[in-house]
């Protein structure tokens, strides 16, 4: 008999997880963490550390300016349409189901979760710290409220006791009326009791949760090409003891987890860099009792836990050296985006990586320019010792007097003037920054140089669209990677955990959904909008399409080449491109409209209709008379047939009677003949 494989012990599992955490990319004080810490400091415009006392310490904000120039375009691109994602039907029978899934999944992302904030945080993380990570998971939540009821009847009190959602914590019973009996002991009226109840109400609910994960809290196995191919992924999240107990973890184990100030995750330099702009490195209070904060490692690892020779994907939650849960799962609940991905590598480059050196060089040049201006306005002087009142010389004010005991006791030292080459260098660095990041004057607004030149609107539009290509490429990369994966996973979570039938509020009305009819997988398409130039071009194109539709309608094409649904689609797309998300407030979808009532007839039409009805009634009356006459004739014919049949039957009966009479007569004659024959006389 084969020996059953031995599962890993808790100590072996903790050792394996710690090894994976310490060796993961993104762990504290690794090269990646140092780069992201530096990028955050550049974004915040902090000093470089090479400043000299008495000299300019200015820091230009090229990283922040570039990121903030890109963010509005990205957010407009992804939030132009009503639905960020659309699900495509696999067959003609799936059209309604795919439309229902599209509306509900976008409702879950934008209404049940703050979708705009999630995208904003993830996009900015990606532009600054290489990668933006979004976590999506199903959350089961139980809300506990305390409710007080007074003057309850016995039936009402028993209904509370029978309800599993209520737990009675306090109960007071008051006799309002005693039981009354007659002289024979029979009950005349029962006892009346009122109840005062204080109860806890437990309400369970579940929904999809979506949140952006801080970059320093996310770890992935070293040199993993993607999340799907990573053997180890970890989310280091800070929670309170109360939250962990509410999630169902053992209170005795949770209370043994070390305080968060003992964790290197809290003192992570990358994490502290985010708060250094307006905070210090001293962490906040760890709390105490149920409010004590601890760091939890949510590990998603491919591991052969049961020693059967096959590594399975498992979620293992670890706090300190304690395993809180260990379960097998089928997907990693994260989606990631990177603005400049490097093939075959999970972490690519950020926009900050391409601009940091520009910020350092420009800051150095600006510091030299300012130092030169300071020296020009407050020049250095050569002074003859003992011949000048130094207090007068050091006090610089307009019209001030410097007392000297000898002529030419004070001589100004010449200050070399920085030539215009320094300003040309600054312009050149701006050009380099534009080429690297794709953020130029054309993307920020109209170039002032264009105002003084004879440039056509088409050339301006082409230049603007060309300048937006880099930003649109970043948007397309975001859409086809993390955002598409995000909505695909939300669909899977809803299909797996959501109530089979549910109502949700959309566009001012409640819409029913039936998740049980959804297919297991549908192809997801992300609606990526366009930049300002392309958006204007698309609006012009839609205007041309609507003019063509109008001409077709005027020339009799309505109902053949053009339908009301075609007109609605064209107008709603034009409104959407104008920046309005809810097109239904301007135009109604023909598919959602009730059947139209026929128009009210005119007086002439009413008279004609009455005449037609009278003529119709006459015709109907004539037809009824003809039908009645035909029916009477048929009945008369049938009656005659019946009379003839009866007459024939009577005649036949009469013939039978006559024949019977003849037979009877013959029999009587024969009998009489026999009786009249002489006795003894026989034949010879």
PDB file of C-alpha atoms in Angstrom, residues 19-163:
ATOM      1  CA  UNK A  19      12.299  33.198   1.815  1.00  0.00           C
ATOM      2  CA  UNK A  20      10.022  34.221  -1.049  1.00  0.00           C
ATOM      3  CA  UNK A  21       9.265  37.606   0.547  1.00  0.00           C
ATOM      4  CA  UNK A  22      12.905  38.498   1.188  1.00  0.00           C
ATOM      5  CA  UNK A  23      13.885  37.486  -2.337  1.00  0.00           C
ATOM      6  CA  UNK A  24      10.957  39.134  -4.137  1.00  0.00           C
ATOM      7  CA  UNK A  25      11.264  42.125  -6.428  1.00  0.00           C
ATOM      8  CA  UNK A  26      10.017  45.236  -4.649  1.00  0.00           C
ATOM      9  CA  UNK A  27      11.148  44.194  -1.185  1.00  0.00           C
ATOM     10  CA  UNK A  28      12.517  46.999   1.002  1.00  0.00           C
ATOM     11  CA  UNK A  29      15.886  48.515   0.085  1.00  0.00           C
ATOM     12  CA  UNK A  30      16.242  46.647  -3.214  1.00  0.00           C
ATOM     13  CA  UNK A  31      17.332  48.471  -6.357  1.00  0.00           C
ATOM     14  CA  UNK A  32      13.731  48.735  -7.557  1.00  0.00           C
ATOM     15  CA  UNK A  33      12.610  50.141  -4.217  1.00  0.00           C
ATOM     16  CA  UNK A  34      15.448  52.693  -4.276  1.00  0.00           C
ATOM     17  CA  UNK A  35      14.516  53.822  -7.792  1.00  0.00           C
ATOM     18  CA  UNK A  36      10.872  54.275  -6.853  1.00  0.00           C
ATOM     19  CA  UNK A  37      11.837  56.152  -3.695  1.00  0.00           C
ATOM     20  CA  UNK A  38      13.966  58.505  -5.777  1.00  0.00           C
ATOM     21  CA  UNK A  39      11.155  58.988  -8.313  1.00  0.00           C
ATOM     22  CA  UNK A  40       8.739  59.947  -5.566  1.00  0.00           C
ATOM     23  CA  UNK A  41      11.190  62.500  -4.170  1.00  0.00           C
ATOM     24  CA  UNK A  42      11.683  63.975  -7.646  1.00  0.00           C
ATOM     25  CA  UNK A  43       7.909  64.176  -8.089  1.00  0.00           C
ATOM     26  CA  UNK A  44       7.560  66.009  -4.773  1.00  0.00           C
ATOM     27  CA  UNK A  45      10.408  68.361  -5.726  1.00  0.00           C
ATOM     28  CA  UNK A  46      12.590  67.551  -2.734  1.00  0.00           C
ATOM     29  CA  UNK A  47      16.213  68.646  -2.510  1.00  0.00           C
ATOM     30  CA  UNK A  48      18.949  66.495  -4.032  1.00  0.00           C
ATOM     31  CA  UNK A  49      21.255  66.542  -1.011  1.00  0.00           C
ATOM     32  CA  UNK A  50      24.096  68.422  -2.783  1.00  0.00           C
ATOM     33  CA  UNK A  51      22.978  71.904  -1.715  1.00  0.00           C
ATOM     34  CA  UNK A  52      25.544  74.452  -0.446  1.00  0.00           C
ATOM     35  CA  UNK A  53      24.786  76.933   2.331  1.00  0.00           C
ATOM     36  CA  UNK A  54      24.355  80.449   1.028  1.00  0.00           C
ATOM     37  CA  UNK A  55      23.718  79.271  -2.541  1.00  0.00           C
ATOM     38  CA  UNK A  56      20.476  78.761  -4.435  1.00  0.00           C
ATOM     39  CA  UNK A  57      18.609  75.535  -3.561  1.00  0.00           C
ATOM     40  CA  UNK A  58      15.883  75.737  -6.209  1.00  0.00           C
ATOM     41  CA  UNK A  59      14.516  72.436  -7.575  1.00  0.00           C
ATOM     42  CA  UNK A  60      12.563  72.435 -10.815  1.00  0.00           C
ATOM     43  CA  UNK A  61       9.533  70.132 -10.956  1.00  0.00           C
ATOM     44  CA  UNK A  62       9.890  68.563 -14.395  1.00  0.00           C
ATOM     45  CA  UNK A  63       8.815  65.125 -13.182  1.00  0.00           C
ATOM     46  CA  UNK A  64       5.687  66.457 -11.519  1.00  0.00           C
ATOM     47  CA  UNK A  65       4.838  68.748 -14.429  1.00  0.00           C
ATOM     48  CA  UNK A  66       5.172  65.925 -16.952  1.00  0.00           C
ATOM     49  CA  UNK A  67       3.070  63.520 -14.904  1.00  0.00           C
ATOM     50  CA  UNK A  68       0.385  66.123 -14.238  1.00  0.00           C
ATOM     51  CA  UNK A  69       0.279  67.065 -17.923  1.00  0.00           C
ATOM     52  CA  UNK A  70      -0.330  63.419 -18.900  1.00  0.00           C
ATOM     53  CA  UNK A  71      -2.923  62.596 -16.203  1.00  0.00           C
ATOM     54  CA  UNK A  72      -5.803  64.796 -17.534  1.00  0.00           C
ATOM     55  CA  UNK A  73      -5.429  63.282 -20.994  1.00  0.00           C
ATOM     56  CA  UNK A  74      -5.429  59.742 -19.617  1.00  0.00           C
ATOM     57  CA  UNK A  75      -8.463  60.316 -17.423  1.00  0.00           C
ATOM     58  CA  UNK A  76     -10.360  61.938 -20.296  1.00  0.00           C
ATOM     59  CA  UNK A  77      -9.437  59.083 -22.606  1.00  0.00           C
ATOM     60  CA  UNK A  78     -10.793  56.448 -20.225  1.00  0.00           C
ATOM     61  CA  UNK A  79     -13.832  58.311 -18.898  1.00  0.00           C
ATOM     62  CA  UNK A  80     -15.238  59.787 -22.107  1.00  0.00           C
ATOM     63  CA  UNK A  81     -17.651  56.918 -22.722  1.00  0.00           C
ATOM     64  CA  UNK A  82     -20.519  55.777 -20.538  1.00  0.00           C
ATOM     65  CA  UNK A  83     -18.985  52.312 -20.314  1.00  0.00           C
ATOM     66  CA  UNK A  84     -15.256  51.885 -19.846  1.00  0.00           C
ATOM     67  CA  UNK A  85     -15.492  48.245 -20.920  1.00  0.00           C
ATOM     68  CA  UNK A  86     -17.835  46.397 -23.242  1.00  0.00           C
ATOM     69  CA  UNK A  87     -18.445  42.655 -23.489  1.00  0.00           C
ATOM     70  CA  UNK A  88     -18.936  41.181 -26.950  1.00  0.00           C
ATOM     71  CA  UNK A  89     -21.555  38.491 -27.670  1.00  0.00           C
ATOM     72  CA  UNK A  90     -20.343  35.149 -29.010  1.00  0.00           C
ATOM     73  CA  UNK A  91     -23.501  34.580 -31.036  1.00  0.00           C
ATOM     74  CA  UNK A  92     -26.787  36.282 -31.999  1.00  0.00           C
ATOM     75  CA  UNK A  93     -28.454  34.797 -28.929  1.00  0.00           C
ATOM     76  CA  UNK A  94     -25.909  36.506 -26.644  1.00  0.00           C
ATOM     77  CA  UNK A  95     -26.605  40.121 -27.655  1.00  0.00           C
ATOM     78  CA  UNK A  96     -28.977  40.926 -24.803  1.00  0.00           C
ATOM     79  CA  UNK A  97     -26.865  39.036 -22.264  1.00  0.00           C
ATOM     80  CA  UNK A  98     -23.667  40.851 -23.353  1.00  0.00           C
ATOM     81  CA  UNK A  99     -25.404  44.240 -23.120  1.00  0.00           C
ATOM     82  CA  UNK A 100     -26.674  43.368 -19.653  1.00  0.00           C
ATOM     83  CA  UNK A 101     -23.196  42.264 -18.535  1.00  0.00           C
ATOM     84  CA  UNK A 102     -21.652  45.458 -19.944  1.00  0.00           C
ATOM     85  CA  UNK A 103     -24.046  47.703 -18.043  1.00  0.00           C
ATOM     86  CA  UNK A 104     -23.773  45.827 -14.756  1.00  0.00           C
ATOM     87  CA  UNK A 105     -19.975  45.364 -14.690  1.00  0.00           C
ATOM     88  CA  UNK A 106     -19.478  49.078 -15.353  1.00  0.00           C
ATOM     89  CA  UNK A 107     -22.061  49.798 -12.639  1.00  0.00           C
ATOM     90  CA  UNK A 108     -20.079  47.637 -10.194  1.00  0.00           C
ATOM     91  CA  UNK A 109     -16.836  49.443 -11.037  1.00  0.00           C
ATOM     92  CA  UNK A 110     -18.134  53.024 -11.115  1.00  0.00           C
ATOM     93  CA  UNK A 111     -20.995  52.974  -8.597  1.00  0.00           C
ATOM     94  CA  UNK A 112     -20.267  50.242  -6.064  1.00  0.00           C
ATOM     95  CA  UNK A 113     -16.587  51.208  -6.190  1.00  0.00           C
ATOM     96  CA  UNK A 114     -15.068  54.622  -6.833  1.00  0.00           C
ATOM     97  CA  UNK A 115     -13.862  53.705 -10.300  1.00  0.00           C
ATOM     98  CA  UNK A 116     -12.515  57.154 -11.140  1.00  0.00           C
ATOM     99  CA  UNK A 117     -10.339  57.246  -8.018  1.00  0.00           C
ATOM    100  CA  UNK A 118      -9.102  53.692  -8.616  1.00  0.00           C
ATOM    101  CA  UNK A 119      -7.978  54.536 -12.154  1.00  0.00           C
ATOM    102  CA  UNK A 120      -6.480  57.853 -11.049  1.00  0.00           C
ATOM    103  CA  UNK A 121      -4.385  56.251  -8.299  1.00  0.00           C
ATOM    104  CA  UNK A 122      -3.247  53.337 -10.468  1.00  0.00           C
ATOM    105  CA  UNK A 123      -2.338  55.596 -13.412  1.00  0.00           C
ATOM    106  CA  UNK A 124      -0.333  57.971 -11.235  1.00  0.00           C
ATOM    107  CA  UNK A 125       1.448  55.058  -9.516  1.00  0.00           C
ATOM    108  CA  UNK A 126       2.407  53.748 -12.943  1.00  0.00           C
ATOM    109  CA  UNK A 127       3.676  57.100 -14.222  1.00  0.00           C
ATOM    110  CA  UNK A 128       5.783  57.690 -11.085  1.00  0.00           C
ATOM    111  CA  UNK A 129       6.686  54.230  -9.773  1.00  0.00           C
ATOM    112  CA  UNK A 130       6.823  52.095 -12.942  1.00  0.00           C
ATOM    113  CA  UNK A 131       3.739  49.982 -12.182  1.00  0.00           C
ATOM    114  CA  UNK A 132       0.191  50.560 -11.017  1.00  0.00           C
ATOM    115  CA  UNK A 133      -1.460  47.599  -9.288  1.00  0.00           C
ATOM    116  CA  UNK A 134      -5.217  47.117  -8.832  1.00  0.00           C
ATOM    117  CA  UNK A 135      -6.659  44.494  -6.497  1.00  0.00           C
ATOM    118  CA  UNK A 136     -10.102  42.996  -7.138  1.00  0.00           C
ATOM    119  CA  UNK A 137     -11.805  40.549  -4.827  1.00  0.00           C
ATOM    120  CA  UNK A 138     -15.197  39.499  -3.448  1.00  0.00           C
ATOM    121  CA  UNK A 139     -15.912  40.830   0.025  1.00  0.00           C
ATOM    122  CA  UNK A 140     -18.434  39.226   2.335  1.00  0.00           C
ATOM    123  CA  UNK A 141     -19.406  41.714   5.011  1.00  0.00           C
ATOM    124  CA  UNK A 142     -21.614  41.356   8.062  1.00  0.00           C
ATOM    125  CA  UNK A 143     -23.011  44.545   9.540  1.00  0.00           C
ATOM    126  CA  UNK A 144     -24.096  44.499  13.181  1.00  0.00           C
ATOM    127  CA  UNK A 145     -26.531  47.128  14.421  1.00  0.00           C
ATOM    128  CA  UNK A 146     -28.328  47.465  17.740  1.00  0.00           C
ATOM    129  CA  UNK A 147     -32.075  48.079  17.598  1.00  0.00           C
ATOM    130  CA  UNK A 148     -34.562  48.760  20.393  1.00  0.00           C
ATOM    131  CA  UNK A 149     -38.254  47.833  20.269  1.00  0.00           C
ATOM    132  CA  UNK A 150     -40.884  48.807  22.851  1.00  0.00           C
ATOM    133  CA  UNK A 151     -44.468  47.715  23.570  1.00  0.00           C
ATOM    134  CA  UNK A 152     -44.272  44.601  21.430  1.00  0.00           C
ATOM    135  CA  UNK A 153     -47.103  42.089  21.463  1.00  0.00           C
ATOM    136  CA  UNK A 154     -46.442  38.428  22.142  1.00  0.00           C
ATOM    137  CA  UNK A 155     -46.693  37.597  18.434  1.00  0.00           C
ATOM    138  CA  UNK A 156     -44.222  40.369  17.520  1.00  0.00           C
ATOM    139  CA  UNK A 157     -41.812  39.245  20.224  1.00  0.00           C
ATOM    140  CA  UNK A 158     -41.956  35.629  19.066  1.00  0.00           C
ATOM    141  CA  UNK A 159     -41.285  36.736  15.476  1.00  0.00           C
ATOM    142  CA  UNK A 160     -38.052  38.416  16.620  1.00  0.00           C
ATOM    143  CA  UNK A 161     -37.000  35.263  18.478  1.00  0.00           C
ATOM    144  CA  UNK A 162     -37.709  33.176  15.370  1.00  0.00           C
ATOM    145  CA  UNK A 163     -35.654  35.456  13.118  1.00  0.00           C
TER     146      UNK A 163
END
